[in-house]
Coordinates of C-alpha atoms in Angstrom, one line a residue:
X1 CA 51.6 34.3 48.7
X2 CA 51.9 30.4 49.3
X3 CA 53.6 29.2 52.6
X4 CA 57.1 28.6 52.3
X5 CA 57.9 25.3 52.0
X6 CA 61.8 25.0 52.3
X7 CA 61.7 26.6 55.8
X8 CA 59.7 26.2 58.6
X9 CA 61.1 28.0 61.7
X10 CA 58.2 29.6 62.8
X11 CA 56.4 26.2 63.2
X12 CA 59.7 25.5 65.1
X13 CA 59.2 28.0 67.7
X14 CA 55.8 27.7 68.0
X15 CA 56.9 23.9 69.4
X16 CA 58.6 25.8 72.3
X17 CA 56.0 27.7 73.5
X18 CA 53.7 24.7 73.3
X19 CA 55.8 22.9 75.5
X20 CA 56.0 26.2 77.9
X21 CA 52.2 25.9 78.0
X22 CA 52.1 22.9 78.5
X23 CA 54.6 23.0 81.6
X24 CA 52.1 25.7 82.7
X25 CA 48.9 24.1 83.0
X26 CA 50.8 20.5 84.3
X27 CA 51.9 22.8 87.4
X28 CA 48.5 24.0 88.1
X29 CA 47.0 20.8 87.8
X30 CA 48.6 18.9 90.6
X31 CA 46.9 20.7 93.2
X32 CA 43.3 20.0 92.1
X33 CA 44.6 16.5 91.9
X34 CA 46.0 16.2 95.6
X35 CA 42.9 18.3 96.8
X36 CA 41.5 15.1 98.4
X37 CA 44.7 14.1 100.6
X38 CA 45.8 17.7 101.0
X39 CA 42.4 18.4 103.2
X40 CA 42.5 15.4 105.2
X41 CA 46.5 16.2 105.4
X42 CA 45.5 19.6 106.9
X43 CA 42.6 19.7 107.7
X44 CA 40.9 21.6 104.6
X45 CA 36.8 22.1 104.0
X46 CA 35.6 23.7 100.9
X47 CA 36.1 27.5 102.1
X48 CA 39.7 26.7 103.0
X49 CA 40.2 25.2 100.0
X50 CA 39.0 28.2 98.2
X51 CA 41.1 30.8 100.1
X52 CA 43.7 28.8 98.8
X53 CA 42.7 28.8 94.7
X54 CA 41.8 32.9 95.7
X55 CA 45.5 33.3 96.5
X56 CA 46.2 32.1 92.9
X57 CA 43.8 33.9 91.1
X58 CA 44.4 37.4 93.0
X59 CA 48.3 37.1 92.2
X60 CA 47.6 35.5 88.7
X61 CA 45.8 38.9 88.3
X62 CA 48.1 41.2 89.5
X63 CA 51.2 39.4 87.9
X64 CA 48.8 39.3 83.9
X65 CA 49.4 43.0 83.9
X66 CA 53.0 43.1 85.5
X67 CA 54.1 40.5 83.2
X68 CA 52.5 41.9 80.4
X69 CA 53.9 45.2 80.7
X70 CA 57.3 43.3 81.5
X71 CA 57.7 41.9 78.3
X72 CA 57.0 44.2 76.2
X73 CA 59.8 46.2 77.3
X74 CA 62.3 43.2 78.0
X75 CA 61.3 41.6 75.2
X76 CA 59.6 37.9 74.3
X77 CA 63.1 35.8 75.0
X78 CA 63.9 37.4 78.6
X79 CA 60.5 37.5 79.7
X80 CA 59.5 34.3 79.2
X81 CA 62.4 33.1 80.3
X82 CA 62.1 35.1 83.7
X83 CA 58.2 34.2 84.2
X84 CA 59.3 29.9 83.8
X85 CA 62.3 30.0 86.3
X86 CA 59.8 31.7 88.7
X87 CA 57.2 29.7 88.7
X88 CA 58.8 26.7 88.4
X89 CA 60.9 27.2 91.7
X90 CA 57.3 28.0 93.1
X91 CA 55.9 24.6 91.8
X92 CA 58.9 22.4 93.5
X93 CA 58.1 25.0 96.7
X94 CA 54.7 23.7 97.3
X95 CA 56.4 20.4 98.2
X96 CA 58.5 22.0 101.1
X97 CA 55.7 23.5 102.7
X98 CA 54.1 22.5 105.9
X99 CA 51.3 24.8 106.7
X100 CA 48.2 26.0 105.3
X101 CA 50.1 29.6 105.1
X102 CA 52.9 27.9 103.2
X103 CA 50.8 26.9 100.3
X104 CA 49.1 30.4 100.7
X105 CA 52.7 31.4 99.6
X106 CA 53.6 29.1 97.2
X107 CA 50.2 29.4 95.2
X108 CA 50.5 33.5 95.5
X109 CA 53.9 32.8 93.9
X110 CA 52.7 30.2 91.5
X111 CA 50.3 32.6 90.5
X112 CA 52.2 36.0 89.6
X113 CA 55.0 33.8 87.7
X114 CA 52.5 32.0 85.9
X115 CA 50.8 34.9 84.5
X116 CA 53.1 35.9 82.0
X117 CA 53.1 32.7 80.0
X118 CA 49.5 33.6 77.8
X119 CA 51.1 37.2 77.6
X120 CA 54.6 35.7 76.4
X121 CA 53.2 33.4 74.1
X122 CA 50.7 35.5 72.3
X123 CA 53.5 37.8 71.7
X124 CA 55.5 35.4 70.4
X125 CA 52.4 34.2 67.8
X126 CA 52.2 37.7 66.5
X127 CA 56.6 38.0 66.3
X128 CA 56.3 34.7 64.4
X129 CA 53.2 34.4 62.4
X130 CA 51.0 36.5 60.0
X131 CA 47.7 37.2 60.8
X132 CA 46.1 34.3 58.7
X133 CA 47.9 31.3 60.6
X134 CA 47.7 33.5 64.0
X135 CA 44.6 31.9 65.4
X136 CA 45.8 28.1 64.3
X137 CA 49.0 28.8 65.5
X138 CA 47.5 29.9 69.0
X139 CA 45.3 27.1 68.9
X140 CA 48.4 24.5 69.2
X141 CA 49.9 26.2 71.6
X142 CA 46.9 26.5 73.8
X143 CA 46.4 23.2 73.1
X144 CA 49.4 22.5 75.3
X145 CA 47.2 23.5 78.1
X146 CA 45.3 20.5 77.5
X147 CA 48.2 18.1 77.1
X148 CA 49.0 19.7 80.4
X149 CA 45.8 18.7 81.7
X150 CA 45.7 15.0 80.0
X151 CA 49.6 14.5 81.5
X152 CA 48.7 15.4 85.3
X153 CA 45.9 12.6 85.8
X154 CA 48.6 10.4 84.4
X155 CA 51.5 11.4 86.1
X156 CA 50.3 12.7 89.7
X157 CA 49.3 9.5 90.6
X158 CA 51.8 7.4 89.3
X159 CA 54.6 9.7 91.6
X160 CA 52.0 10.2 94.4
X161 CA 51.6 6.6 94.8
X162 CA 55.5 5.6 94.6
X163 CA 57.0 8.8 96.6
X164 CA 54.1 10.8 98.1
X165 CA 52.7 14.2 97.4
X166 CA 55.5 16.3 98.0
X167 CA 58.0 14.9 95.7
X168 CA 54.8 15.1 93.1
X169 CA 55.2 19.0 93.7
X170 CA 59.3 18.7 93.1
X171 CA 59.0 16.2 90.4
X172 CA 56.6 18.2 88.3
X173 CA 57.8 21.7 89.3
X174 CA 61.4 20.3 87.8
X175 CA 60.1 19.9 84.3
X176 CA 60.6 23.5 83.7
X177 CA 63.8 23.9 84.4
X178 CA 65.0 21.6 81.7
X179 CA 62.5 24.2 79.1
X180 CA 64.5 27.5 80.2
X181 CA 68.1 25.3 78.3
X182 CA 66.1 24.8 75.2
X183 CA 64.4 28.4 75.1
X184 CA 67.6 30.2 75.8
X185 CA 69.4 28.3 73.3
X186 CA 67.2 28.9 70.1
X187 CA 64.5 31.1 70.6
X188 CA 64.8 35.2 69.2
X189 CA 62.9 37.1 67.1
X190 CA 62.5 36.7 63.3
X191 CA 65.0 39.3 62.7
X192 CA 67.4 38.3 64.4
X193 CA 66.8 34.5 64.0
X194 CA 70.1 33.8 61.8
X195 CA 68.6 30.4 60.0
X196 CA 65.1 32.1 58.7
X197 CA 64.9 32.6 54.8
X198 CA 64.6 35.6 53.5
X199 CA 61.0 34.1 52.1
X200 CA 59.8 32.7 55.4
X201 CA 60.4 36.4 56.8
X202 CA 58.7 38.2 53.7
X203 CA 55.6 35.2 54.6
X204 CA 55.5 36.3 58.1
X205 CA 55.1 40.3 57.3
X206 CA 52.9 39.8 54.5
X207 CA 49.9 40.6 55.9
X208 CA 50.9 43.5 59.0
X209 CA 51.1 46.6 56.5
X210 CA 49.7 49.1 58.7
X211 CA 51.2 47.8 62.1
X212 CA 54.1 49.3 63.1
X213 CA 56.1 49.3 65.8
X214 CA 55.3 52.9 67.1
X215 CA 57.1 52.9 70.3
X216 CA 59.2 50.6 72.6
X217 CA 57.2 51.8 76.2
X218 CA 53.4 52.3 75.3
X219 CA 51.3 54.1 78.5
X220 CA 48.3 52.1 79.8
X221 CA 46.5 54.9 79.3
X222 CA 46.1 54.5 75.9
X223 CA 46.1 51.0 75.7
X224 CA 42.8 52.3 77.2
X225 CA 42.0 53.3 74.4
X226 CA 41.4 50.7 71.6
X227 CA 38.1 48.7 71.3
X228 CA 40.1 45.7 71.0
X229 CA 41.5 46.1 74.1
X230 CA 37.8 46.2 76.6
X231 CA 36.2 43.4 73.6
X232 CA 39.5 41.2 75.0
X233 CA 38.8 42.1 78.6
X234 CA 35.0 41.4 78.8
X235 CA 35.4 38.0 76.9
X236 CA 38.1 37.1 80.3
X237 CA 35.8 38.8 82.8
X238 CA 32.9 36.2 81.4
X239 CA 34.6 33.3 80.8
X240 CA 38.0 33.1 82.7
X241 CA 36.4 32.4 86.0
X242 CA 34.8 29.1 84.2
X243 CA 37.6 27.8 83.6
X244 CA 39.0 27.9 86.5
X245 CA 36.2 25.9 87.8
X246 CA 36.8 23.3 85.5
X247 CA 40.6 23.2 86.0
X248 CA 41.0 23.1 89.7
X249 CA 36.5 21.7 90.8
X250 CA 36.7 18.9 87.8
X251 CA 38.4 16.5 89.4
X252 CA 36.7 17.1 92.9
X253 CA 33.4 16.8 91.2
X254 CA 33.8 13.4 89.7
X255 CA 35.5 12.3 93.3
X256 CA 31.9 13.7 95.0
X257 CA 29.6 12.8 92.8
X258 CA 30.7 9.7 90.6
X259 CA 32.6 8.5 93.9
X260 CA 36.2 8.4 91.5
X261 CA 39.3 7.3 93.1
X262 CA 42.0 10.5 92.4
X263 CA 44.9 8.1 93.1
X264 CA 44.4 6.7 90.1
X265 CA 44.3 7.4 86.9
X266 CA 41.3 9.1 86.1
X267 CA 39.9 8.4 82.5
X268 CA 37.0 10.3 82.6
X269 CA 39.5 13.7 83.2
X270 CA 41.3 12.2 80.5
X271 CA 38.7 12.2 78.0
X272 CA 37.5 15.3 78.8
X273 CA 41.2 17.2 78.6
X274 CA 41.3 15.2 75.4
X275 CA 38.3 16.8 73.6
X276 CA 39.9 20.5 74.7
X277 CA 42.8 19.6 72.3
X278 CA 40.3 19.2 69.6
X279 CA 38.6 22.5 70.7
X280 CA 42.0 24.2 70.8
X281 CA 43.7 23.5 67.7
X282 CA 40.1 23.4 65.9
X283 CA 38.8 26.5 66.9
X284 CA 42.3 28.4 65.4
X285 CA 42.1 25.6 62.5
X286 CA 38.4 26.9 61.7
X287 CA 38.8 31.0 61.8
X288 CA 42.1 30.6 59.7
X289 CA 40.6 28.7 57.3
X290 CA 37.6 31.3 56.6
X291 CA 40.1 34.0 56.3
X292 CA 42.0 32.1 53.8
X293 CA 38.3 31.7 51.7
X294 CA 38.3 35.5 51.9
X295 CA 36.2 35.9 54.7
X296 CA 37.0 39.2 57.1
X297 CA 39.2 38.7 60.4
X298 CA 36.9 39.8 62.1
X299 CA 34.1 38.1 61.1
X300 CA 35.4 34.7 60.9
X301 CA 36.7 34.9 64.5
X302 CA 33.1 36.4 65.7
X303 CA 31.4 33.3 63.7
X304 CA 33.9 31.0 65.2
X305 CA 33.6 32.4 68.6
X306 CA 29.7 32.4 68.8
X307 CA 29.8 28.6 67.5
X308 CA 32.1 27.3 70.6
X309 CA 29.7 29.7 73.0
X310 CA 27.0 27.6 71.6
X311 CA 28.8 24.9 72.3
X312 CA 29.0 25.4 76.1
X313 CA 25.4 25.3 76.9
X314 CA 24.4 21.8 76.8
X315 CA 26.6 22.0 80.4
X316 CA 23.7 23.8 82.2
X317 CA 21.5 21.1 81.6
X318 CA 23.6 18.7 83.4
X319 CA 21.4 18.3 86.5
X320 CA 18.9 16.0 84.1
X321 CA 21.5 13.8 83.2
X322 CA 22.5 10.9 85.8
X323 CA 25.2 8.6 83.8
X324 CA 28.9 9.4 84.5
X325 CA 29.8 8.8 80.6
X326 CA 27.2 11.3 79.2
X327 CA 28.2 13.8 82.0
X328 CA 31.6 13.4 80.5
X329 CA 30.5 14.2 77.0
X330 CA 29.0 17.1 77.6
X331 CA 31.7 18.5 80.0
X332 CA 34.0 17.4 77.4
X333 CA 32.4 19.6 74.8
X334 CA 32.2 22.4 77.1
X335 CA 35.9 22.8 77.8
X336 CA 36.8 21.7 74.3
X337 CA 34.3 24.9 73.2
X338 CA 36.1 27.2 75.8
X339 CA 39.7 26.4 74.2
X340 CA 38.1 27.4 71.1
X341 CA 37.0 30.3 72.2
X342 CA 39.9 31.2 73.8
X343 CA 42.4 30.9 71.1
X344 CA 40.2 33.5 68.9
X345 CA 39.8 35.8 71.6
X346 CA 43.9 36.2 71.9
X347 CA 44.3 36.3 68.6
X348 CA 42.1 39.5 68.4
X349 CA 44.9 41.0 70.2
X350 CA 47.2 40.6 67.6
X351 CA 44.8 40.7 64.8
X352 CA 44.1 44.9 65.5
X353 CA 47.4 46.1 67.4
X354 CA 51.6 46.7 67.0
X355 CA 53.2 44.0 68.0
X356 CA 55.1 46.0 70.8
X357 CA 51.5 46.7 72.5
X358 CA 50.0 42.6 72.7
X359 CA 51.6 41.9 75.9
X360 CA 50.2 44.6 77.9
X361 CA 46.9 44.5 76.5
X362 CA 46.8 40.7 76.5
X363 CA 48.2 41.4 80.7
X364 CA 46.0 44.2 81.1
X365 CA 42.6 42.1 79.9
X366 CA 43.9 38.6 81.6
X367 CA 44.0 40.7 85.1
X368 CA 40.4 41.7 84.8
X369 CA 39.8 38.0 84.0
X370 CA 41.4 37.1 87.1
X371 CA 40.3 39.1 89.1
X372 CA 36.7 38.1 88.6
X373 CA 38.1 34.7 89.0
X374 CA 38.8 35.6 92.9
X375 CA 35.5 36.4 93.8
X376 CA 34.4 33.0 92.0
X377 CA 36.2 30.6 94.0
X378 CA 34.8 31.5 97.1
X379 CA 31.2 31.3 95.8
X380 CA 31.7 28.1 94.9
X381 CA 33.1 27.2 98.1
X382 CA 29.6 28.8 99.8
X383 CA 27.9 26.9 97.5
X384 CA 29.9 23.8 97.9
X385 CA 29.6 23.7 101.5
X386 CA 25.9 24.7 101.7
X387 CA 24.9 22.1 99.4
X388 CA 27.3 19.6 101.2
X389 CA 26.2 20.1 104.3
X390 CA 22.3 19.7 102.9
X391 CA 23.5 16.1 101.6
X392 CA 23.2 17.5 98.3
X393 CA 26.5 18.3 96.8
X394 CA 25.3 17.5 93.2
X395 CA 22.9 20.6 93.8
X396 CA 25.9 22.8 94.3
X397 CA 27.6 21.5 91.0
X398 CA 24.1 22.3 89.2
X399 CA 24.3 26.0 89.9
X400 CA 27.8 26.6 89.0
X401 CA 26.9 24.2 85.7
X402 CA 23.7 26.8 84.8
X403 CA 26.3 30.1 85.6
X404 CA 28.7 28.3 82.6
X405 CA 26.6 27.6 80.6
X406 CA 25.4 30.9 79.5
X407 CA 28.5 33.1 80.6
X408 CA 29.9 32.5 77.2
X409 CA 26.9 33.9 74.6
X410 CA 26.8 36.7 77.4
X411 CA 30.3 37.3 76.4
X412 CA 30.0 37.0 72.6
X413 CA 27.3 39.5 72.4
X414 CA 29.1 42.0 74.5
X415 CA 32.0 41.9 72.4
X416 CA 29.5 42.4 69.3
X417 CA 28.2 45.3 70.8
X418 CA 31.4 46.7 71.3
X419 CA 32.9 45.7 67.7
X420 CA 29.4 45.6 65.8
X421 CA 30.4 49.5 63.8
X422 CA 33.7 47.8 63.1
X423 CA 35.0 47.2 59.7
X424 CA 38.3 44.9 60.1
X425 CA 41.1 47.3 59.6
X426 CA 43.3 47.4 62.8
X427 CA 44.8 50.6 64.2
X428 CA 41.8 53.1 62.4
X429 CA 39.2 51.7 64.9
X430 CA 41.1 52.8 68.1
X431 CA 38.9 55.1 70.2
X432 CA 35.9 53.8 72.2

């Protein structure tokens, strides 16, 4: 069956959540941005700065299952909606606070509200798409993440050096306010989406024979149960905790080593959150494309998957390489890979399970890759320090470069152990 060409909705939709995504990763930005004034504001090293990213990434855990579960029984519209109001009001916070334990609050509440947007949105792909434009579709809306990353450098210091750093917390944080008037008033489900053709609707279930909705409440415990699920989880445990490093150390790193002024705007950041929109929407563009040739689901998203691990480890090499602009390449190519790679791993979700169960098991595997993400920060902030201290920050960088660069083919060949009996058919390979 061709695509429908006199309707379109579901490209429509998929618009929204880009721009939710895209909100998401603009709020988390601005703190790696600020980190420079906000230690000399109060009085910040390294390991206070990582308590601080540990409060994120311990609540981001714990609210990627709550959320999860959350929607799936509230539904896509109200959970989404719930999860933005949240965590925007948490974003504009961070600009009232005036202690280290007030940004220990606002992060922790930054991070549980902000968990349920990758649970929300993948939910919303598998609503709205079938499973041959699934991983394209996720790769434009994860993409958002990177025009989230490309705005902050842009923006941050444009506010911070007219108003200050607080009203860069208020002014960002606000964005998403203005998202909840546009979601409320047009998103819903296919079904009940009164402008969708009857033939965009028969496009968007032509492929999901075989996945039904089997229940509205689903037990953990046998989410617990599906291959797809612990494949999904490992893939976070490796690789999540990366990118966190590269989100909130990139711009530090470029500030230490390269000597880079953060107050303005910071092209080498730029480029670099540039390339993970190419990674993004080409690593979904790529696995679509091989299943539209007649390739198996599963095998063009393992094939694309190993390519963008492959990808990553020119970054461990780093410590040879001296020029600022190179440096850039390869850390461009590195994040762009990881985008890749994460828009195929989510779609996994969708690709083997009921719609009713990819928010939980999206939550459920994004709080195991948080939660190795806590640990993380403060090793980097040992490492940091130590190497600091030495004179030798670059050294410090070098390690956590090496640990990146081969987390990701550590993670692709787990997940091939786990899926390497499978055949491609989606609820008949549950049990472990």
């Amino acid at each position: 069956m061709q695509s429908p060409k006199n309707r379109n909705i579901r490209w429509f939709m998929l618009s929204l959540v880009f721009l939710a995504t895209t909100i998401n990763y603009l709020d988390r930005q601005v703190m790696g941005l600020l980190k420079p004034i906000l230690e000399k504001e109060f009085s910040w090293d390294e390991k206070d700065y990582s308590y601080i990213v540990m409060a994120f990434t311990t609540t981001y855990a714990i609210g990627y299952l709550a959320m999860g579960r959350f929607i799936d029984r509230v539904g896509t519209k109200i959970g989404y909606a719930v999860s933005l109001i949240v965590w925007s009001l948490a974003s504009i916070g961070h600009g009232f606070v005036k202690s280290t334990v007030g940004f220990l609050i606002a992060r922790s509440t930054l991070g549980i509200s902000e968990a349920g947007n990758f649970p929300a949105a993948i939910k919303s792909v598998a609503e709205w798409f079938p499973k041959k434009e699934r991983a394209l579709a996720t790769g434009i809306f994860n993409s958002g993440a990177t025009v989230g990353a490309i705005l902050a450098p842009l923006l941050v210091p444009f506010i911070l050096g007219h108003y200050g750093w607080r009203e860069t917390f208020v002014w960002i944080g606000a964005l998403g306010l203005l998202w909840i008037v546009l979601w409320w008033r047009f998103y819903n489900i296919p079904e009940k989406t009164k402008k969708l053709s009857q033939e965009e609707l028969q496009y968007i279930k032509s492929d999901q024979a075989g996945q039904t909705e089997e229940q509205s409440k689903v037990p953990l415990s046998e989410l617990l149960k599906y291959k797809v699920t612990w494949a999904f989880a490992i893939g976070k445990i490796l690789t999540d905790p990366i990118w966190y490093f590269f989100m909130f150390w990139l711009p530090a790193y470029f500030a230490d080593v390269f000597k880079m002024d953060l107050t303005k705007p910071s092209i080498p950041l730029i480029i670099i959150y540039s390339g993970t929109t190419i990674g993004s929407i080409g690593g979904g563009f790529l696995s679509s494309f091989l299943i539209k040739k007649g390739w198996a689901i599963g095998r063009a998203r393992s094939f694309t998957m190993l390519l963008f691990a492959l990808m990553v480890v020119p970054v461990m090499f780093s410590k040879y390489v001296d020029n600022m602009w190179m440096i850039t390449i390869i850390i461009a190519l590195a994040t762009a890979a990881h985008q890749g790679w994460g828009a195929n791993l989510m779609t996994t979700v969708g690709d083997k399970l009921p719609n009713n169960y990819v928010s939980s098991v999206i939550g459920f595997g994004g709080m195991l890759g948080s939660a190795a993400g806590i640990l993380f920060p403060l090793f980097i902030g040992i490492v940091l320090d130590t190497f600091k201290k030495a004179g030798n920050i670059n050294g410090g960088y070098n390690i956590i470069f090496f640990i990146a660069g081969v987390s990701y083919i550590a993670a692709w060949g787990i997940i091939w152990l786990i899926n390497r009996n499978a055949t491609g058919n989606s609820v008949s390979e549950k049990k472990i």
